[in-house]
PDB file of C-alpha atoms in Angstrom:
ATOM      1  CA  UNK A   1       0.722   3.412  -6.796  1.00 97.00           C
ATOM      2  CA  UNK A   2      -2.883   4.894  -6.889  1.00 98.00           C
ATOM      3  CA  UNK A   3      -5.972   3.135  -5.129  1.00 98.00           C
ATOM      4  CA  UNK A   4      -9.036   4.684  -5.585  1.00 98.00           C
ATOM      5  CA  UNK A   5     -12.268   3.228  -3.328  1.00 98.00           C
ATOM      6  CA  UNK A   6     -15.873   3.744  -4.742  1.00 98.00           C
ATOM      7  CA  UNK A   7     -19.119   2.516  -3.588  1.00 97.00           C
ATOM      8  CA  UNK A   8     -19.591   3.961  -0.092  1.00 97.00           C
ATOM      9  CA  UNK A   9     -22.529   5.577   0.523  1.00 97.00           C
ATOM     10  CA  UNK A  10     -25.638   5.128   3.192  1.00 97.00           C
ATOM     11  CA  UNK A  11     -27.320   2.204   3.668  1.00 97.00           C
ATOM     12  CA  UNK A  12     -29.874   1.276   6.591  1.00 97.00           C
ATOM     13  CA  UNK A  13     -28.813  -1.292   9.173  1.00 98.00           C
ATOM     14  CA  UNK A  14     -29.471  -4.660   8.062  1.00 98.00           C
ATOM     15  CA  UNK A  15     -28.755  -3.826   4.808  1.00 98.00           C
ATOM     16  CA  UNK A  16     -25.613  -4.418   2.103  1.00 98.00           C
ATOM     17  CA  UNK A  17     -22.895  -2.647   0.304  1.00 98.00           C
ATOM     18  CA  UNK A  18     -20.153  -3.139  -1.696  1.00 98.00           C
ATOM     19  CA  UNK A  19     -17.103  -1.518  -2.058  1.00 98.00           C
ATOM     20  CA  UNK A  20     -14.394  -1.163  -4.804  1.00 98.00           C
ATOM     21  CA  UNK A  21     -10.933  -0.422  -4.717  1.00 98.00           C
ATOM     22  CA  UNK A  22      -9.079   0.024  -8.330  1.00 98.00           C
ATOM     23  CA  UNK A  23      -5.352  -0.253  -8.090  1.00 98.00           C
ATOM     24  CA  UNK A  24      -3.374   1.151 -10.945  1.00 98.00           C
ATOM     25  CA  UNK A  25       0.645   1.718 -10.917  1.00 98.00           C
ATOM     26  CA  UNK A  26       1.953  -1.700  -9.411  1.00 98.00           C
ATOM     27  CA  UNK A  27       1.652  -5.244 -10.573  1.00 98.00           C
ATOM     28  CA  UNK A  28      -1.884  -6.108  -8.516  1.00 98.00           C
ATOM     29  CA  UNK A  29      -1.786  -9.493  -8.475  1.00 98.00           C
ATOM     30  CA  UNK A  30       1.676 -10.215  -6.642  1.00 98.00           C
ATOM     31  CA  UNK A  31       0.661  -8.043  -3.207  1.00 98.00           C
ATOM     32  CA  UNK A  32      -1.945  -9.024  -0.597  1.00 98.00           C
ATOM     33  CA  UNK A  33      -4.572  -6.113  -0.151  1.00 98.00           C
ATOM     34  CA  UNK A  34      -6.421  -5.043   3.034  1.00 97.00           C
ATOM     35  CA  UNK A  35      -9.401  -2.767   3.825  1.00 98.00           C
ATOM     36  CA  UNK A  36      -9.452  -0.770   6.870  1.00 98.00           C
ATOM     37  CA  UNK A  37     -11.572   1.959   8.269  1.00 98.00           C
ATOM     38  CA  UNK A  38     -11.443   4.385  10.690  1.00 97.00           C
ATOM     39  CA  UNK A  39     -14.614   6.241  12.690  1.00 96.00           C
ATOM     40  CA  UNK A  40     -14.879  10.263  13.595  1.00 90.00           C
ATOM     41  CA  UNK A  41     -12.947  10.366  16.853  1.00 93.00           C
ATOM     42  CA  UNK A  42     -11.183   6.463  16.897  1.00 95.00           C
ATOM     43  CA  UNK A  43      -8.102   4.751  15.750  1.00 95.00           C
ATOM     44  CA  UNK A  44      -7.905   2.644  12.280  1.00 95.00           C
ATOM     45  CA  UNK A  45      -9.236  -0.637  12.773  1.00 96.00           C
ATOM     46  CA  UNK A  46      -7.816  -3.704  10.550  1.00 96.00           C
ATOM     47  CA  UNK A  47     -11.364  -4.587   8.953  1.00 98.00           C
ATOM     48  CA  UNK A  48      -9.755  -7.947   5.712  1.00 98.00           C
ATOM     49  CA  UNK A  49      -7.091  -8.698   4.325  1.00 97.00           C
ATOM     50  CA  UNK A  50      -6.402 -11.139   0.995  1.00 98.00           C
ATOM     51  CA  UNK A  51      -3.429 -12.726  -0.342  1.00 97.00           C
ATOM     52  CA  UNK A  52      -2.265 -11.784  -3.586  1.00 98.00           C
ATOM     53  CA  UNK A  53      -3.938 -14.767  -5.130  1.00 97.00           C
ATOM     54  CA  UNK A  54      -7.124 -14.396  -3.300  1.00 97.00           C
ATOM     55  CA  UNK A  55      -6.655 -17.969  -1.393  1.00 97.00           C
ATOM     56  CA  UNK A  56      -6.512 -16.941   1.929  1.00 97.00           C
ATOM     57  CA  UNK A  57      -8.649 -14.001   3.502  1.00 97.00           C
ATOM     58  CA  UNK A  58      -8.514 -13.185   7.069  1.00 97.00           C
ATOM     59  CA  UNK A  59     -11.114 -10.748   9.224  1.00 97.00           C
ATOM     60  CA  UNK A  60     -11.527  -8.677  11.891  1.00 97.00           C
ATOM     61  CA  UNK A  61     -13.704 -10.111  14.924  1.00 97.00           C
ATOM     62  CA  UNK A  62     -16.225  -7.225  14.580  1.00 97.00           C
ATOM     63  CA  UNK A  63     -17.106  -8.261  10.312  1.00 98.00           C
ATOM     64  CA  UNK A  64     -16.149 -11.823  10.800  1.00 97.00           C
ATOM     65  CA  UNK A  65     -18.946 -13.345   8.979  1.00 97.00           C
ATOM     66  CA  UNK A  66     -20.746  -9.946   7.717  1.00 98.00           C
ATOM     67  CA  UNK A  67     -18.255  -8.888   5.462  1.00 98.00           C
ATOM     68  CA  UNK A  68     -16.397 -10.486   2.391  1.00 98.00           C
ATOM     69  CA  UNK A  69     -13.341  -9.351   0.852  1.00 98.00           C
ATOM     70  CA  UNK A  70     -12.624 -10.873  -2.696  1.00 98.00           C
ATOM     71  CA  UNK A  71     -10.037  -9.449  -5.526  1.00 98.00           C
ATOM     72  CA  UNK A  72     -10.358  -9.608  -9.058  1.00 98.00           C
ATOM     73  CA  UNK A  73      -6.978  -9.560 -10.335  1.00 98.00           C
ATOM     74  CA  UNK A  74      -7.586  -9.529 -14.121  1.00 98.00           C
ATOM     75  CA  UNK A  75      -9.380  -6.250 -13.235  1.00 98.00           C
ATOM     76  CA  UNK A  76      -7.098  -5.103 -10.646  1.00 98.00           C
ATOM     77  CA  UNK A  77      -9.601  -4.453  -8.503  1.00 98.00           C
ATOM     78  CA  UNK A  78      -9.929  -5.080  -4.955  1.00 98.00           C
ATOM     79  CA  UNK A  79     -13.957  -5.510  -3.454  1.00 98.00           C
ATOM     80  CA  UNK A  80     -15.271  -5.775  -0.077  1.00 98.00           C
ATOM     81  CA  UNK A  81     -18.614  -6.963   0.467  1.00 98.00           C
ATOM     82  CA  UNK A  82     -20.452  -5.816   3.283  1.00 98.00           C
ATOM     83  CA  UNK A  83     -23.772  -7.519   4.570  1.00 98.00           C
ATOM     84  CA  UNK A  84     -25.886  -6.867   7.836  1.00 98.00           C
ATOM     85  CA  UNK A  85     -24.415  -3.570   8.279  1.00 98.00           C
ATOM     86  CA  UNK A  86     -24.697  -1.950  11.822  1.00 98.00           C
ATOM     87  CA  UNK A  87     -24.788   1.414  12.970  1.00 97.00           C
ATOM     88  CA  UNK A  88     -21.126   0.507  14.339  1.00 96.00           C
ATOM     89  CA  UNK A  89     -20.050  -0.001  10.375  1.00 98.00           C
ATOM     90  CA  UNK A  90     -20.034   4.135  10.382  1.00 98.00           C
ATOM     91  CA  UNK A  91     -16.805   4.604   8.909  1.00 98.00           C
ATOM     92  CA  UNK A  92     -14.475   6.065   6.301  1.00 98.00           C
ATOM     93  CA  UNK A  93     -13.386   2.920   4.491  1.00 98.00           C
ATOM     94  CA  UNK A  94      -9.987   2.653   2.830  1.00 98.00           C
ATOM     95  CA  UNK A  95      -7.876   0.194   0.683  1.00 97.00           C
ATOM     96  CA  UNK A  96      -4.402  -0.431   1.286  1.00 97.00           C
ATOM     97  CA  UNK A  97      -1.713  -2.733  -0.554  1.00 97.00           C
ATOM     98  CA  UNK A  98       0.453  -4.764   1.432  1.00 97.00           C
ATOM     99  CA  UNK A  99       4.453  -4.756   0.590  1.00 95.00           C
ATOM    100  CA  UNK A 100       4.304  -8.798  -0.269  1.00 94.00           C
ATOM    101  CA  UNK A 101       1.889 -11.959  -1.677  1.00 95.00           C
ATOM    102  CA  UNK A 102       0.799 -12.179   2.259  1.00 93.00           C
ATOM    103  CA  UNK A 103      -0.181 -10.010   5.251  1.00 91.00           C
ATOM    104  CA  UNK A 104      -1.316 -10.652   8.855  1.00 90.00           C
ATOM    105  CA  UNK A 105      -4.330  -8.475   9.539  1.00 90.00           C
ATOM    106  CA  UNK A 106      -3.825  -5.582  11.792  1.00 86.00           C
ATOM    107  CA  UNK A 107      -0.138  -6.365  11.763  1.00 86.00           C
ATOM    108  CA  UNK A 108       1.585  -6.343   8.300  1.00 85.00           C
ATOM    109  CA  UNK A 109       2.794  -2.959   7.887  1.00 88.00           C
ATOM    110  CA  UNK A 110       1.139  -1.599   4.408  1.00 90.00           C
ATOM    111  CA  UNK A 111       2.519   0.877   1.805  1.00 90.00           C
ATOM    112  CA  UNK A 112       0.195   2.107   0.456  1.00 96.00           C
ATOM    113  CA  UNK A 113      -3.480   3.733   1.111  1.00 97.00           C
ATOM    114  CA  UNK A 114      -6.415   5.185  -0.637  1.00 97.00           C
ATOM    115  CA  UNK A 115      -8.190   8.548  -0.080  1.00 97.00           C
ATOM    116  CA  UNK A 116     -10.931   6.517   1.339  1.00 97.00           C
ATOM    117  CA  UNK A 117     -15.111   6.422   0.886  1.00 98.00           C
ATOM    118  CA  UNK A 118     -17.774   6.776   3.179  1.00 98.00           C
ATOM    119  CA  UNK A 119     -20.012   4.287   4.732  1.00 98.00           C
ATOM    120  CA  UNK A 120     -23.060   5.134   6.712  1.00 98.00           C
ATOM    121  CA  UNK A 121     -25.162   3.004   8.602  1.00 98.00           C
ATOM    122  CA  UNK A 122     -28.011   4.268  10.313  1.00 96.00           C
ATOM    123  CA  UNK A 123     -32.356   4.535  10.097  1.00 94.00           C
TER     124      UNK A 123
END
């Protein structure tokens, strides 16, 4: 399994990024995927999660409504759209692959995870 996140970077508060995720060494399209991301000095914190067929997405409280998580999976390729970023976004993002077609955000214990990319919010 090998997940590899691109598209961090900085980005002023109010403004957008997106993020992908390209999955290689499993069969994409029969596991949910999540992001998560974790900030210097906190715990991980559960940001989406998507269903292997992309038919059911679920969010954290603090992106509910920001962010967007969609999958490609004729691409293999997992995105996260992130909109009216806040300082508070600060984080090392990272993509993880769930063990089945469904996971429970923040509770479905994931196999896999990414090396991660960068997100910085701030004027």
């Amino acid at each position: 399994v090998q997940l590899v996140e691109s598209g961090g970077g900085s980005a002023q508060p109010g403004g957008s990024l997106r993020l992908s995720c390209a999955a290689s060494g499993f069969t994409f399209s029969r596991y949910a995927m999540s992001w998560a991301r974790q900030a210097p000095g906190k715990g991980l914190e559960w940001v989406a999660t998507i269903s292997s067929a992309g038919d059911s997405t679920s969010y954290g409280d603090s992106v509910k409504g920001r962010f967007t998580i969609s999958r490609d999976n004729t691409e293999n390729t997992l995105y996260l759209q992130m909109s009216s970023l806040k300082p508070e976004d600060t984080a090392l993002y990272y993509c993880l692959k769930a063990p089945g077609r469904t996971a429970v955000l923040g509770t479905t214990l994931h196999d896999s995870r990414g090396q991660g990319t960068q997100v910085t919010v701030s004027s």
